[in-house]
Coordinates of C-alpha atoms and ligand atoms in Angstrom, one line a residue:
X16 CA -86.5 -39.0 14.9
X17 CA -86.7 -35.4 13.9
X18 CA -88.3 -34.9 10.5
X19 CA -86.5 -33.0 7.7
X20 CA -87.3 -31.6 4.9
X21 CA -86.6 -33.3 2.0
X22 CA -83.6 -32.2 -0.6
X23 CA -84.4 -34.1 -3.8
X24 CA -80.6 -35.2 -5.0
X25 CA -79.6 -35.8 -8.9
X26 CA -76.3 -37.9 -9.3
X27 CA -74.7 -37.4 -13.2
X28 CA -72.5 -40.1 -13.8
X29 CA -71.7 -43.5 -12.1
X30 CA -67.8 -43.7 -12.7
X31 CA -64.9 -43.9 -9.8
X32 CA -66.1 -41.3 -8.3
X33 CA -70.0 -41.5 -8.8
X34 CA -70.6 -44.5 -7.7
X35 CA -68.8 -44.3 -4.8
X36 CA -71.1 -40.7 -4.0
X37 CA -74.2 -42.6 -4.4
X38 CA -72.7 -45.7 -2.4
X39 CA -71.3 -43.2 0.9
X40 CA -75.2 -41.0 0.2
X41 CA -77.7 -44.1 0.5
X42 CA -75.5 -46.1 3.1
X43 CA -75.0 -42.9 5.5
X44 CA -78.0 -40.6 4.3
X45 CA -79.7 -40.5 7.8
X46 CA -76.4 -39.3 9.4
X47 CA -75.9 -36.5 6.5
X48 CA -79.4 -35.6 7.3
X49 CA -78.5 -34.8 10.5
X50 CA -75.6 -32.8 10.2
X51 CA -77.1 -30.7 7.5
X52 CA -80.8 -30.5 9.0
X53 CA -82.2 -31.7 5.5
X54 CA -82.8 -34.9 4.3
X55 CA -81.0 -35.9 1.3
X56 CA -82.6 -38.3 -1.1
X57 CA -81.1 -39.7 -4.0
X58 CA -83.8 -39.6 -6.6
X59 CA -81.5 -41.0 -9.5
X60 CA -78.4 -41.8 -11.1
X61 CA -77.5 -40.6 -15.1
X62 CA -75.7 -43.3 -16.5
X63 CA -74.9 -43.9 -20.2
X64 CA -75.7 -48.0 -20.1
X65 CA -77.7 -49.1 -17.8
X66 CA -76.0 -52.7 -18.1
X67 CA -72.4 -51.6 -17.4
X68 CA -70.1 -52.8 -14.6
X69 CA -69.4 -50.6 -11.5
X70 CA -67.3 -50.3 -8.6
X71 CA -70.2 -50.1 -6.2
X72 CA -73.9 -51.0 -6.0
X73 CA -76.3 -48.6 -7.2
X74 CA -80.2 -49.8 -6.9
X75 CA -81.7 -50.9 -10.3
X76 CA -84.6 -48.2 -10.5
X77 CA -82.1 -45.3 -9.3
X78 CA -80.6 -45.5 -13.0
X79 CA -81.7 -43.2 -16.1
X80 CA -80.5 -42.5 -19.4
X81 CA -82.7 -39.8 -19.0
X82 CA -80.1 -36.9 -17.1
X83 CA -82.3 -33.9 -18.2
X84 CA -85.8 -35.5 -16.9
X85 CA -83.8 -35.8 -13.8
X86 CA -82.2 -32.7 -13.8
X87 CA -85.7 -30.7 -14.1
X88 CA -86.8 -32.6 -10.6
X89 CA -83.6 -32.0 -8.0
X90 CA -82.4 -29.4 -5.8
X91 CA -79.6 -30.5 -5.8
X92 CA -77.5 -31.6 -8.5
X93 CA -73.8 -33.7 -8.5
X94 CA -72.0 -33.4 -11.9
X95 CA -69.9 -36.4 -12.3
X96 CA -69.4 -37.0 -15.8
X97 CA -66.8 -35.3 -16.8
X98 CA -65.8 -33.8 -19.8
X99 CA -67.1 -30.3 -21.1
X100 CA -70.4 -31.5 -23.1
X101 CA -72.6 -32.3 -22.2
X102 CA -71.6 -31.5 -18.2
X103 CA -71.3 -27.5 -19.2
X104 CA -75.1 -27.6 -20.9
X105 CA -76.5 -30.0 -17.8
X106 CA -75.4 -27.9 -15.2
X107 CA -76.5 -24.6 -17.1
X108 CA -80.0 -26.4 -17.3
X109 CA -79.8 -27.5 -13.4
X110 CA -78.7 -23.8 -12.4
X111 CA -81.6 -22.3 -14.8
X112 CA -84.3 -24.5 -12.8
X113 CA -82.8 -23.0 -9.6
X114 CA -80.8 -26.3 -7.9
X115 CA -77.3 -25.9 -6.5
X116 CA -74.6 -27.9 -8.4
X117 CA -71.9 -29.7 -7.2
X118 CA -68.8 -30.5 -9.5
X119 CA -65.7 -32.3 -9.4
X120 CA -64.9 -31.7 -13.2
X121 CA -61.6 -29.5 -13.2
X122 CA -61.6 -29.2 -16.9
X123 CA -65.2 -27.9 -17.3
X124 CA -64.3 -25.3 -14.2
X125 CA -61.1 -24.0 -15.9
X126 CA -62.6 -23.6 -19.5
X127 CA -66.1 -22.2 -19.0
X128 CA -65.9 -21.6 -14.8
X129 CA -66.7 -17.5 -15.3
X130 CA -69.7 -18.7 -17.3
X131 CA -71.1 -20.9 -14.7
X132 CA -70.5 -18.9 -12.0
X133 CA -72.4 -16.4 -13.7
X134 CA -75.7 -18.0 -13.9
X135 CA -75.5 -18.9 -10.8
X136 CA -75.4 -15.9 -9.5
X137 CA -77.7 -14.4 -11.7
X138 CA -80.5 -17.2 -10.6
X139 CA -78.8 -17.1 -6.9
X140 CA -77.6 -20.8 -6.5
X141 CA -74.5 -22.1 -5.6
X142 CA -71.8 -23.9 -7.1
X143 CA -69.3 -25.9 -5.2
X144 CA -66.3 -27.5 -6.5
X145 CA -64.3 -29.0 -3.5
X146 CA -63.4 -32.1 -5.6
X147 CA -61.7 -30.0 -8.8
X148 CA -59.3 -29.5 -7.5
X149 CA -56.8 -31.7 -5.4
X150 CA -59.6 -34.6 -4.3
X151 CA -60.0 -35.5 -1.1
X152 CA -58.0 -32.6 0.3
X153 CA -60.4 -29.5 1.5
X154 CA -58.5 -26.9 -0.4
X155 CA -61.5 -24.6 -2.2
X156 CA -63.4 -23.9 1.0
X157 CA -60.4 -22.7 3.1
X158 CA -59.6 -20.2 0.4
X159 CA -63.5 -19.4 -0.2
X160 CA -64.3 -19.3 3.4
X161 CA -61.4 -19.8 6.0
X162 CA -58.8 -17.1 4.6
X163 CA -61.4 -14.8 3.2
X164 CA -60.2 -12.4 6.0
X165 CA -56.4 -12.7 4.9
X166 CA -54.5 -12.2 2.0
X167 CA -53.2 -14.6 -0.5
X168 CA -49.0 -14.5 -1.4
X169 CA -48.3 -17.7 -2.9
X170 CA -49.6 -21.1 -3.8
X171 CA -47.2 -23.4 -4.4
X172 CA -49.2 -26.8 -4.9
X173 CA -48.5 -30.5 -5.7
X174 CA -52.1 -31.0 -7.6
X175 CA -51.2 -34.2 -9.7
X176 CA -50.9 -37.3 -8.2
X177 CA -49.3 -39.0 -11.7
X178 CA -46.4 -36.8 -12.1
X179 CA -45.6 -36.5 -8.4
X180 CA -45.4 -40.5 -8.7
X181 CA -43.4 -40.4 -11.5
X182 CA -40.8 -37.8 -10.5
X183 CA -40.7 -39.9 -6.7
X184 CA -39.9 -43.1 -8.5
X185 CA -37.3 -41.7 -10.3
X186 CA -35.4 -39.5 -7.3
X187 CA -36.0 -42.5 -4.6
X188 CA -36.3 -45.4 -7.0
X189 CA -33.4 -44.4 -9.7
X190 CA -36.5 -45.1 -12.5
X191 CA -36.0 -43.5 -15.7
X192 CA -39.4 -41.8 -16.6
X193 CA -40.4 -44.4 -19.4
X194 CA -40.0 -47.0 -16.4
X195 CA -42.1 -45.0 -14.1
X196 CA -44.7 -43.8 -16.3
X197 CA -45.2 -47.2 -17.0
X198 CA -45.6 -48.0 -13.6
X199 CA -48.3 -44.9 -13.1
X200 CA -50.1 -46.4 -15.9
X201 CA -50.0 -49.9 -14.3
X202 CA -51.4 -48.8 -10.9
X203 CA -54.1 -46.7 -12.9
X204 CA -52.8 -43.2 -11.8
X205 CA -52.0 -42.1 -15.3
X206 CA -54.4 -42.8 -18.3
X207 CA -53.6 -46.3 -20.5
X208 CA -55.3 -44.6 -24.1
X209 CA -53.3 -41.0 -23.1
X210 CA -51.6 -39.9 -20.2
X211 CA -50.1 -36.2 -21.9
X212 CA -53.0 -34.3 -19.4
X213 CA -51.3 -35.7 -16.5
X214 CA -47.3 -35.5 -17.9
X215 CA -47.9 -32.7 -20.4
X216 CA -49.1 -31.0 -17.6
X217 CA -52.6 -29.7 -18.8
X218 CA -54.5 -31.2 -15.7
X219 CA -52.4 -29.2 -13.2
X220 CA -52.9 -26.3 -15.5
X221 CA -56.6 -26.2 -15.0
X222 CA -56.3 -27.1 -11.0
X223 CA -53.8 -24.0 -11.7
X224 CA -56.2 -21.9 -13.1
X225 CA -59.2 -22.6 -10.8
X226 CA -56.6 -22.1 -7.4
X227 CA -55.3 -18.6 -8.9
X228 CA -58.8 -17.4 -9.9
X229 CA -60.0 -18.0 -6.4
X230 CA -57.6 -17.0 -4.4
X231 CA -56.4 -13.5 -6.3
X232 CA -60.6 -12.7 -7.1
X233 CA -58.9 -12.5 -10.3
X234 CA -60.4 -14.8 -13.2
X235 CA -57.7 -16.5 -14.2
X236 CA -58.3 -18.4 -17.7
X237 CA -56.9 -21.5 -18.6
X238 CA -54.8 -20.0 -21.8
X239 CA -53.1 -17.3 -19.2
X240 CA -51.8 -20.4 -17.1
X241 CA -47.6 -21.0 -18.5
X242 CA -47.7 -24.7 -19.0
X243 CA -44.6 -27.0 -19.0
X244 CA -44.8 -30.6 -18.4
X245 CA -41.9 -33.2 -17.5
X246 CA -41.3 -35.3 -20.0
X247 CA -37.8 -33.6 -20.5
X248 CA -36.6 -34.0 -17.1
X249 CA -34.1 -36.8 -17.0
X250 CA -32.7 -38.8 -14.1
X251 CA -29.6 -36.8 -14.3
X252 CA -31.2 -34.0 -13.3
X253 CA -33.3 -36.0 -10.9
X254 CA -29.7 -37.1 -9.3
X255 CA -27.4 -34.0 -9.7
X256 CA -30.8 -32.3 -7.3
X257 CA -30.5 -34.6 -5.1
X258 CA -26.8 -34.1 -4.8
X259 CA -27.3 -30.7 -4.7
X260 CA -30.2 -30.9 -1.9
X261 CA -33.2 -30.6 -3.9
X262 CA -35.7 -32.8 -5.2
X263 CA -37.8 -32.2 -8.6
X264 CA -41.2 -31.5 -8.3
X265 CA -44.1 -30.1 -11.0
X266 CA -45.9 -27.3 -9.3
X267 CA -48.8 -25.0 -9.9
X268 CA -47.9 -21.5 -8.8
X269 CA -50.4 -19.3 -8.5
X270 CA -48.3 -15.7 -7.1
X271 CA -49.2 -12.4 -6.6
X272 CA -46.2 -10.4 -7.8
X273 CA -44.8 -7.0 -8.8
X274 CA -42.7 -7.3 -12.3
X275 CA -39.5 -5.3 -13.1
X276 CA -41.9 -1.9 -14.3
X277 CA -43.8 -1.9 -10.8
X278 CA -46.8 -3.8 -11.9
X279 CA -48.8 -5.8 -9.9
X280 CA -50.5 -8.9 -11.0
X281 CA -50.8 -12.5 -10.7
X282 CA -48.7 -15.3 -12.2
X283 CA -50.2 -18.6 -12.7
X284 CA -47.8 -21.2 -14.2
X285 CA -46.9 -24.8 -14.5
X286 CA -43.5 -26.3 -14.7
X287 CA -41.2 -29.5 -12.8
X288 CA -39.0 -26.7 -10.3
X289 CA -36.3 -27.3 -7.9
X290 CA -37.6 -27.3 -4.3
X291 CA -35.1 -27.3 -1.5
X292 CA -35.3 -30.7 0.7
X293 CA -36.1 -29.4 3.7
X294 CA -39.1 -27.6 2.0
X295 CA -42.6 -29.4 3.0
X296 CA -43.1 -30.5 -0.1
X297 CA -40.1 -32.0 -0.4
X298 CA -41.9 -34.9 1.6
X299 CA -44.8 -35.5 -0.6
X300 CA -44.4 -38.4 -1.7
X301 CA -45.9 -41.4 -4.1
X302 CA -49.2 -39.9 -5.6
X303 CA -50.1 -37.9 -2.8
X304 CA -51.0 -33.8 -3.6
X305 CA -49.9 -31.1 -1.6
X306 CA -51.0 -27.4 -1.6
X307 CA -48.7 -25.2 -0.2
X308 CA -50.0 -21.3 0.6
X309 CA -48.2 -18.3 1.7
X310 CA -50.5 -16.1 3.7
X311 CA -50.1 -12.6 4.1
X312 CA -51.1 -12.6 8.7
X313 CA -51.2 -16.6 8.8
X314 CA -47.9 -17.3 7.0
X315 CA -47.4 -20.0 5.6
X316 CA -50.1 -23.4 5.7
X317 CA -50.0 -27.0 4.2
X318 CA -53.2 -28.9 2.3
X319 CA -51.7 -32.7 2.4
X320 CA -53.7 -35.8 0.9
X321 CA -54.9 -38.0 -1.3
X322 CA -55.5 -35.9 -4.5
X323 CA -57.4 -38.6 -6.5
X324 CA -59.0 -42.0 -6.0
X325 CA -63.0 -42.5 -6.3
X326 CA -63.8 -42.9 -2.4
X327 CA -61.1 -40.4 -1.0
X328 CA -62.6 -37.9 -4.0
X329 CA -66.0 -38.6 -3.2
X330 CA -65.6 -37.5 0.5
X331 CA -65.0 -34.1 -0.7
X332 CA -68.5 -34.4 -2.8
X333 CA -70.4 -35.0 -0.3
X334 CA -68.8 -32.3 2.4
X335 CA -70.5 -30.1 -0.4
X336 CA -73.9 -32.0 -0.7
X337 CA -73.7 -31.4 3.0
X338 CA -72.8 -27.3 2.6
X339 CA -75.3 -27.1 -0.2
X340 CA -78.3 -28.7 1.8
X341 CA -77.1 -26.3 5.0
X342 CA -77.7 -23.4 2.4
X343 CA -81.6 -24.7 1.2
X344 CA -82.0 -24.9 5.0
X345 CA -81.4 -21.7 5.7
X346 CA -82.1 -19.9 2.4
X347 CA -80.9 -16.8 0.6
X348 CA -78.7 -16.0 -2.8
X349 CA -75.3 -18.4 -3.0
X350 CA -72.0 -16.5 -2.6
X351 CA -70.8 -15.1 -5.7
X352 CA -67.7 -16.0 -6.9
X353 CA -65.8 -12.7 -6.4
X354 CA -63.7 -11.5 -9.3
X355 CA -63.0 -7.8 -7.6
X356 CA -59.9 -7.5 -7.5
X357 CA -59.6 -8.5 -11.5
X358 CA -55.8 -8.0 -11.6
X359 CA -53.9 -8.2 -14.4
X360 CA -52.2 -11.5 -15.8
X361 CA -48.0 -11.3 -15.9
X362 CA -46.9 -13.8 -19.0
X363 CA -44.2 -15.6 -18.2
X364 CA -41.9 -13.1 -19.7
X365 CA -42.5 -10.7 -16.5
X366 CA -42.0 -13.6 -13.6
X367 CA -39.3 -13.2 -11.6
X368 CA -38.0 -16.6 -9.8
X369 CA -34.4 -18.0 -9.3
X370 CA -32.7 -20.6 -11.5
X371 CA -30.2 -23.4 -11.5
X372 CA -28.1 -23.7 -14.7
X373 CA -25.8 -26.4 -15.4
X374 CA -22.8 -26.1 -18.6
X375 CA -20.6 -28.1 -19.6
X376 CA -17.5 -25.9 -20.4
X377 CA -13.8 -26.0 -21.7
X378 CA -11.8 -26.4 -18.9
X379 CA -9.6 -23.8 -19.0
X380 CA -8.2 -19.9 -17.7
X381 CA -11.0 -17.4 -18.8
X382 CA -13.9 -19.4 -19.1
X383 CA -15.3 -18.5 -15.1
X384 CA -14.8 -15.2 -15.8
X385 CA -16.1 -15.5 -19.7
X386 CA -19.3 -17.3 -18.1
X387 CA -19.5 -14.6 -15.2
X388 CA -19.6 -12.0 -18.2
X389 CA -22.2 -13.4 -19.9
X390 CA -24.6 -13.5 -16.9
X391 CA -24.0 -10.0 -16.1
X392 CA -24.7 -8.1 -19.3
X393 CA -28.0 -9.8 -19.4
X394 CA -28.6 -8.3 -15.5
X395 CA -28.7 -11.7 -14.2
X396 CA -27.3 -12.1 -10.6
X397 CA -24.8 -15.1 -10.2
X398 CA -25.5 -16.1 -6.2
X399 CA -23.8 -19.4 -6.6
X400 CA -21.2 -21.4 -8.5
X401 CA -20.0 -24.7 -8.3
X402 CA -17.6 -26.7 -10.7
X403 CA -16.2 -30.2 -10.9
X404 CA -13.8 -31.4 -13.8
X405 CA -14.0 -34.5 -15.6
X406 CA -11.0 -36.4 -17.2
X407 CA -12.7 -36.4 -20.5
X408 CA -11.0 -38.5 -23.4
X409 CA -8.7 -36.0 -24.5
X410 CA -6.1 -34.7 -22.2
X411 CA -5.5 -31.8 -24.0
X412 CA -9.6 -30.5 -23.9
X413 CA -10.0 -30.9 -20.4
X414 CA -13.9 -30.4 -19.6
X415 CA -15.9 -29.3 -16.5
X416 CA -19.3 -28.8 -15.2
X417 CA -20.4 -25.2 -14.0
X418 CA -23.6 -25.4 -12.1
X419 CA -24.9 -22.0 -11.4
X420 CA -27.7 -20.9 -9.2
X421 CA -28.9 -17.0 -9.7
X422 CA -30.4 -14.7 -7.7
X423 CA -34.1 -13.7 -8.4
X424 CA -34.0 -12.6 -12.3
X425 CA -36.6 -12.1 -15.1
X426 CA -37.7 -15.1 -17.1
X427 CA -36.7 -12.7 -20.3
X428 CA -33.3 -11.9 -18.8
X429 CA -32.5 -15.7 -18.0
X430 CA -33.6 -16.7 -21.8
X431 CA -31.5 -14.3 -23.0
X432 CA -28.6 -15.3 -20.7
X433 CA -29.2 -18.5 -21.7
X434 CA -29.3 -18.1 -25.4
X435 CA -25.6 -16.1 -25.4
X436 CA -24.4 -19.2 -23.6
X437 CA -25.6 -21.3 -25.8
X438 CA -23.4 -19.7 -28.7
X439 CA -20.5 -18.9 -26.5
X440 CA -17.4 -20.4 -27.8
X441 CA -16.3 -21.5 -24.1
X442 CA -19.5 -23.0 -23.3
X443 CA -19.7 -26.6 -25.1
X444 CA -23.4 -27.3 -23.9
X445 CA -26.5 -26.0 -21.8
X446 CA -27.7 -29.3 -20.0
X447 CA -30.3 -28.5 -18.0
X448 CA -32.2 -24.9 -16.8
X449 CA -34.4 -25.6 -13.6
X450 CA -36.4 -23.1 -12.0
X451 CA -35.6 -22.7 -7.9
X452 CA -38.8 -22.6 -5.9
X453 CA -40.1 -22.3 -2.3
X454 CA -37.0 -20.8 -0.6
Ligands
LIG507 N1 -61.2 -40.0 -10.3 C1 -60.6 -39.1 -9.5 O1 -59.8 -39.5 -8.7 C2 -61.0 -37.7 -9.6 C3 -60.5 -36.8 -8.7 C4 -60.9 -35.4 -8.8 C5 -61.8 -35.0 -9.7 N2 -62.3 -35.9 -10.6 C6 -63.3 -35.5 -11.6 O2 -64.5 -36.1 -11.3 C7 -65.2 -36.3 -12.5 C8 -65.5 -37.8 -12.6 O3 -64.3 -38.5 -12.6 P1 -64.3 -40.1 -12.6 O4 -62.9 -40.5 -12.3 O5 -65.4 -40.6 -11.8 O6 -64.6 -40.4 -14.2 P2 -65.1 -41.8 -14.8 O7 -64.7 -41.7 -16.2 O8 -64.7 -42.9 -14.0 O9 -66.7 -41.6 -14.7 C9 -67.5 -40.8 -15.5 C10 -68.8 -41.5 -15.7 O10 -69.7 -40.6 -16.3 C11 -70.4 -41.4 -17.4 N3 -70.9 -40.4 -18.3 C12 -70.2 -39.7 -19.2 N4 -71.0 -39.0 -20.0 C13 -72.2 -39.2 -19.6 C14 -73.5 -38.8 -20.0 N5 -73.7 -38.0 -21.0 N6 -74.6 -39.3 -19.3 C15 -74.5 -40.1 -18.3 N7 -73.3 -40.6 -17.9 C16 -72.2 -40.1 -18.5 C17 -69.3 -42.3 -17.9 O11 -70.0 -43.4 -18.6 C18 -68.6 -42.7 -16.6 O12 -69.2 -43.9 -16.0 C19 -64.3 -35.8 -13.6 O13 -64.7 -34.4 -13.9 C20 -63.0 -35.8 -13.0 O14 -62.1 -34.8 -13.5 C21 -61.9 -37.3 -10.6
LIG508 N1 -55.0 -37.5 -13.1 C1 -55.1 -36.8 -11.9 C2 -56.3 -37.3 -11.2 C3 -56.9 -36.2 -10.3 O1 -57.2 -35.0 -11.0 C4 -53.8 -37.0 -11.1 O2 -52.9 -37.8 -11.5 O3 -53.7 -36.4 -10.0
LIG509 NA1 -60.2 -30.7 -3.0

C-alpha cells in the first residue's frame, strides 16, 4: 500500500448531484487515490437539514450545517449547491483560504465567472467546472487543455437536455409542445415549479456564455449572449422541416466571425435553428447534449452524452477532484483562465447566418417576382424557392405557400426584409422565420 498524502475534501450540497459525488468518493476513494497520487478524504458534507431524504447514503457524522467551519479546513472544495448566494460568497471564502474549487453551478459561472476566476488567480488556485456545462460530457477540458494548440471556429452545441427532448418528441413523436413539455416535466428533465430556464432558454444561455468565453479567451457575459427560447415553435414547423430535410434543434453558438464592416468578434447566441438531417446533430436524440466544434487544423469534432442526471454529472466532478488533487501533488499557481484575446462582442444585429422563410401569398402573376423584389432591395440573397398551392375556400383568391431559403445575410437585413413583407399587399402572412445552421 503506498502512502499518500492526504487532500482534505469539502462537499457543499447533498442534492442529485452531491450525493451521488460523495457516494462514487467514499465507495472508490482508494482507487482515486491512486490515480491522482493523493488521498482524498471526505471530511464533510454542507447540507441545509440534516434530517432530509437523499438519493444516496452519506454517513451521519459527514453532515454539517456549518459549510464555512468546513470550508476554512479543506483543500479541496466541491460546490454543489447551486444557485448564486451563498455558492458565489463560499467559494470566494474557499479560494481566499487557498483550496481549489470544483463547481458544477452554470448560473453562478456565467454571472460572476470573471470574478472567480480572478481570485483565484490572484491567490494561485484552481477552478474547475467540467460539470457546468453539458454534465457528464468532458467538454471544458478539451477546450482548456486538448485544443489549446488550435483554433476555435465554431461551436454549435446541444447543451439542454429539456428542450432537445421536447423538440424530439414533437419531430419523431408528432407531440405538440404542451404534450411534450408535459412529458419533460413528468420524467423530471424540466422543472415542475418553473421550467422557462430550460424552454426560455436561459440555461443554454449561460452553458452559452461559459463555452464562448473559453474557447474565444474572450469574456463573454451572460447579457452579450442573444437568447431565444422555443416556446413559439409549432409542430408545423417541426413537420414542414422535416419535409424539407431538417430537423429543429435549440443551439448555443458560440462563432468567431467577421461582420459586414470587416470586424472581427465573437457571436454568442441562443435560438431553435434548422439543422440539415444529415448534420451530426441531427441524431441527438431524447435528452442527450451534443457539442459540436469547428476547429481551425482539426476540423470539425463531436462531444456526445448525457448532459444531466446526478450520477452521469457527478462523474465529471470527480474527473476534476482527480485533476485538482494531481495539481496539490505536484504544486505551483493554477492556470489562469485566459481572457487575451478579449475580442469584441457582435449583437445580433451584425450575425450573418442563412434563413428559411415561409409566406403565405396570393396566388397569382406578379407576386414571385413582387416577393423576389422585396428580398433584393433589402440585399438579401434568395438561394432557394419552393411553392405549393392550396385550393383555398374561394376559387377566385387562390393561395400558395412560398418557402424561401437565403443565402448568408445580416440579421438586420433579414428583419428588414421581413418587416416589408409583412406589409406587402401580395404577401397575406409571414408564418414562420427559421435560422439555417451547420451547413
Ligand atoms: N442535476 C444535474 O443534472 C446537473 C447537471 C449539470 C450541472 N448541475 C449543477 O450542479 C449543481 C447542483 O445541482 P443538483 O441538481 O444536484 O441540485 P439539487 O437542487 O438537487 O441539490 C442542491 C442541494 O444543495 C442544497 N443547498 C442549497 N443551499 C444550501 C446551503 N446554503 N447550504 C447547504 N446546502 C445547500 C439543497 O438543499 C440541495 O440538497 C447546480 O449548480 C446545477 O446547475 C446539475
Ligand atoms: N435543465 C438542464 C439540466 C442540466 O443543466 C437540462 O435540461 O439539460
Ligand atoms: Na461537461
Amino acid at each position: 500500500m503506498i502512502e499518500y498524502r492526504n487532500l482534505r475534501v469539502a462537499l457543499l450540497g447533498a442534492g442529485s448531484v452531491g450525493a451521488q459525488v460523495a457516494s462514487l468518493l467514499l465507495e472508490h476513494g482508494d482507487e482515486l487515490a491512486n490515480r491522482a497520487g493523493a488521498g482524498l478524504e471526505l471530511v464533510g458534507v454542507a447540507v441545509r437539514d440534516l434530517d432530509a431524504p437523499r438519493t444516496a447514503n452519506i454517513p451521519r457524522e459527514l453532515l454539517t450545517t456549518d459549510a464555512e467551519s468546513l470550508i476554512l479546513g479543506a483543500d479541496i472544495v466541491i460546490e454543489l449547491m447551486g444557485g448564486l448566494e451563498p455558492a458565489r460568497t463560499y467559494i470566494l471564502q474557499a479560494l481566499t483560504s487557498g483550496a481549489d474549487v470544483i463547481t458544477g453551478n452554470k448560473a453562478l459561472l456565467a454571472t460572476h465567472g470573471p470574478e472567480l476566476f480572478e481570485l483565484a488567480e490572484q491567490v494561485g488556485a484552481q477552478l474547475y467546472y467540467e460539470a457546468a456545462v453539458a454534465g457528464a460530457i468532458p467538454i471544458i477540458r478539451p477546450l482548456r487543455d486538448s485544443l489549446a494548440g488550435d483554433r476555435i471556429k465554431r461551436i454549435l452545441g446541444i447543451v439542454n437536455g429539456t428542450t432537445n427532448f421536447i423538440l424530439d418528441r414533437m419531430d419523431t413523436a408528432g407531440e405538440s409542445l404542451e404534450v411534450a413539455l408535459a412529458t419533460a416535466t413528468e420524467l423530471g428533465y424540466a422543472e415542475k415549479s418553473d421550467p422557462s430556464a430550460d424552454i426560455e432558454g436561459f440555461d443554454a444561455a449561460q452553458k452559452t456564455a461559459i463555452l464562448a468565453s473559453l474557447a474565444f479567451h474572450t469574456t463573454v457575459p451572460l447579457d452579450a449572449v442573444y437568447r431565444e427560447g422555443i416556446t413559439a415553435i409549432t409542430i408545423e414547423q417541426v413537420d414542414a422541416a422535416r419535409k424539407a430535410g431538417y430537423v429543429i434543434k435549440l443551439l448555443a453558438i458560440c462563432e468567431r466571425m467577421t461582420d459586414a464592416d470587416g470586424v472581427e468578434g465573437v457571436s454568442a447566441r441562443v435560438y431553435p435553428a434548422l439543422v440539415p438531417r444529415s448534420h451530426p446533430l441531427a441524431a441527438v436524440h431524447g435528452a442527450k447534449n451534443a457539442v459540436f466544434i469547428e476547429a481551425e487544423a482539426a476540423g470539425d469534432l463531436m462531444f456526445y452524452g448525457a448532459g444531466a442526471g446526478g450520477i452521469e454529472t457527478a462523474s465529471a466532478v470527480l474527473g476534476d477532484l482527480v485533476s485538482a488533487a494531481r495539481r496539490h501533488v505536484i504544486g505551483g499557481p493554477g492556470v489562469a483562465e485566459s481572457t487575451h484575446a478579449n475580442l469584441p462582442i457582435l449583437p445580433i444585429s451584425r450575425v450573418i447566418t442563412r434563413y428559411q422563410i415561409t409566406l403565405s401569398v396570393v396566388d397569382q402573376p406578379g407576386v414571385l417576382a413582387a416577393v423576389a423584389t422585396l428580398f433584393s432591395e433589402h440585399g438579401v440573397s434568395v438561394e432557394t424557392v419552393t411553392q405549393s398551392v392550396q385550393a383555398g375556400a374561394d376559387p377566385a383568391r387562390p393561395s400558395a405557400t412560398l418557402v424561401i431559403g437565403t443565402h448568408e445575410a445580416s440579421e438586420a437585413d433579414l428583419a428588414a426584409t421581413v418587416a416589408a413583407l409583412e406589409t406587402s399587399q401580395v404577401v397575406r402572412a409571414v408564418t414562420s422565420v427559421l435560422r439555417v445552421e451547420g451547413s
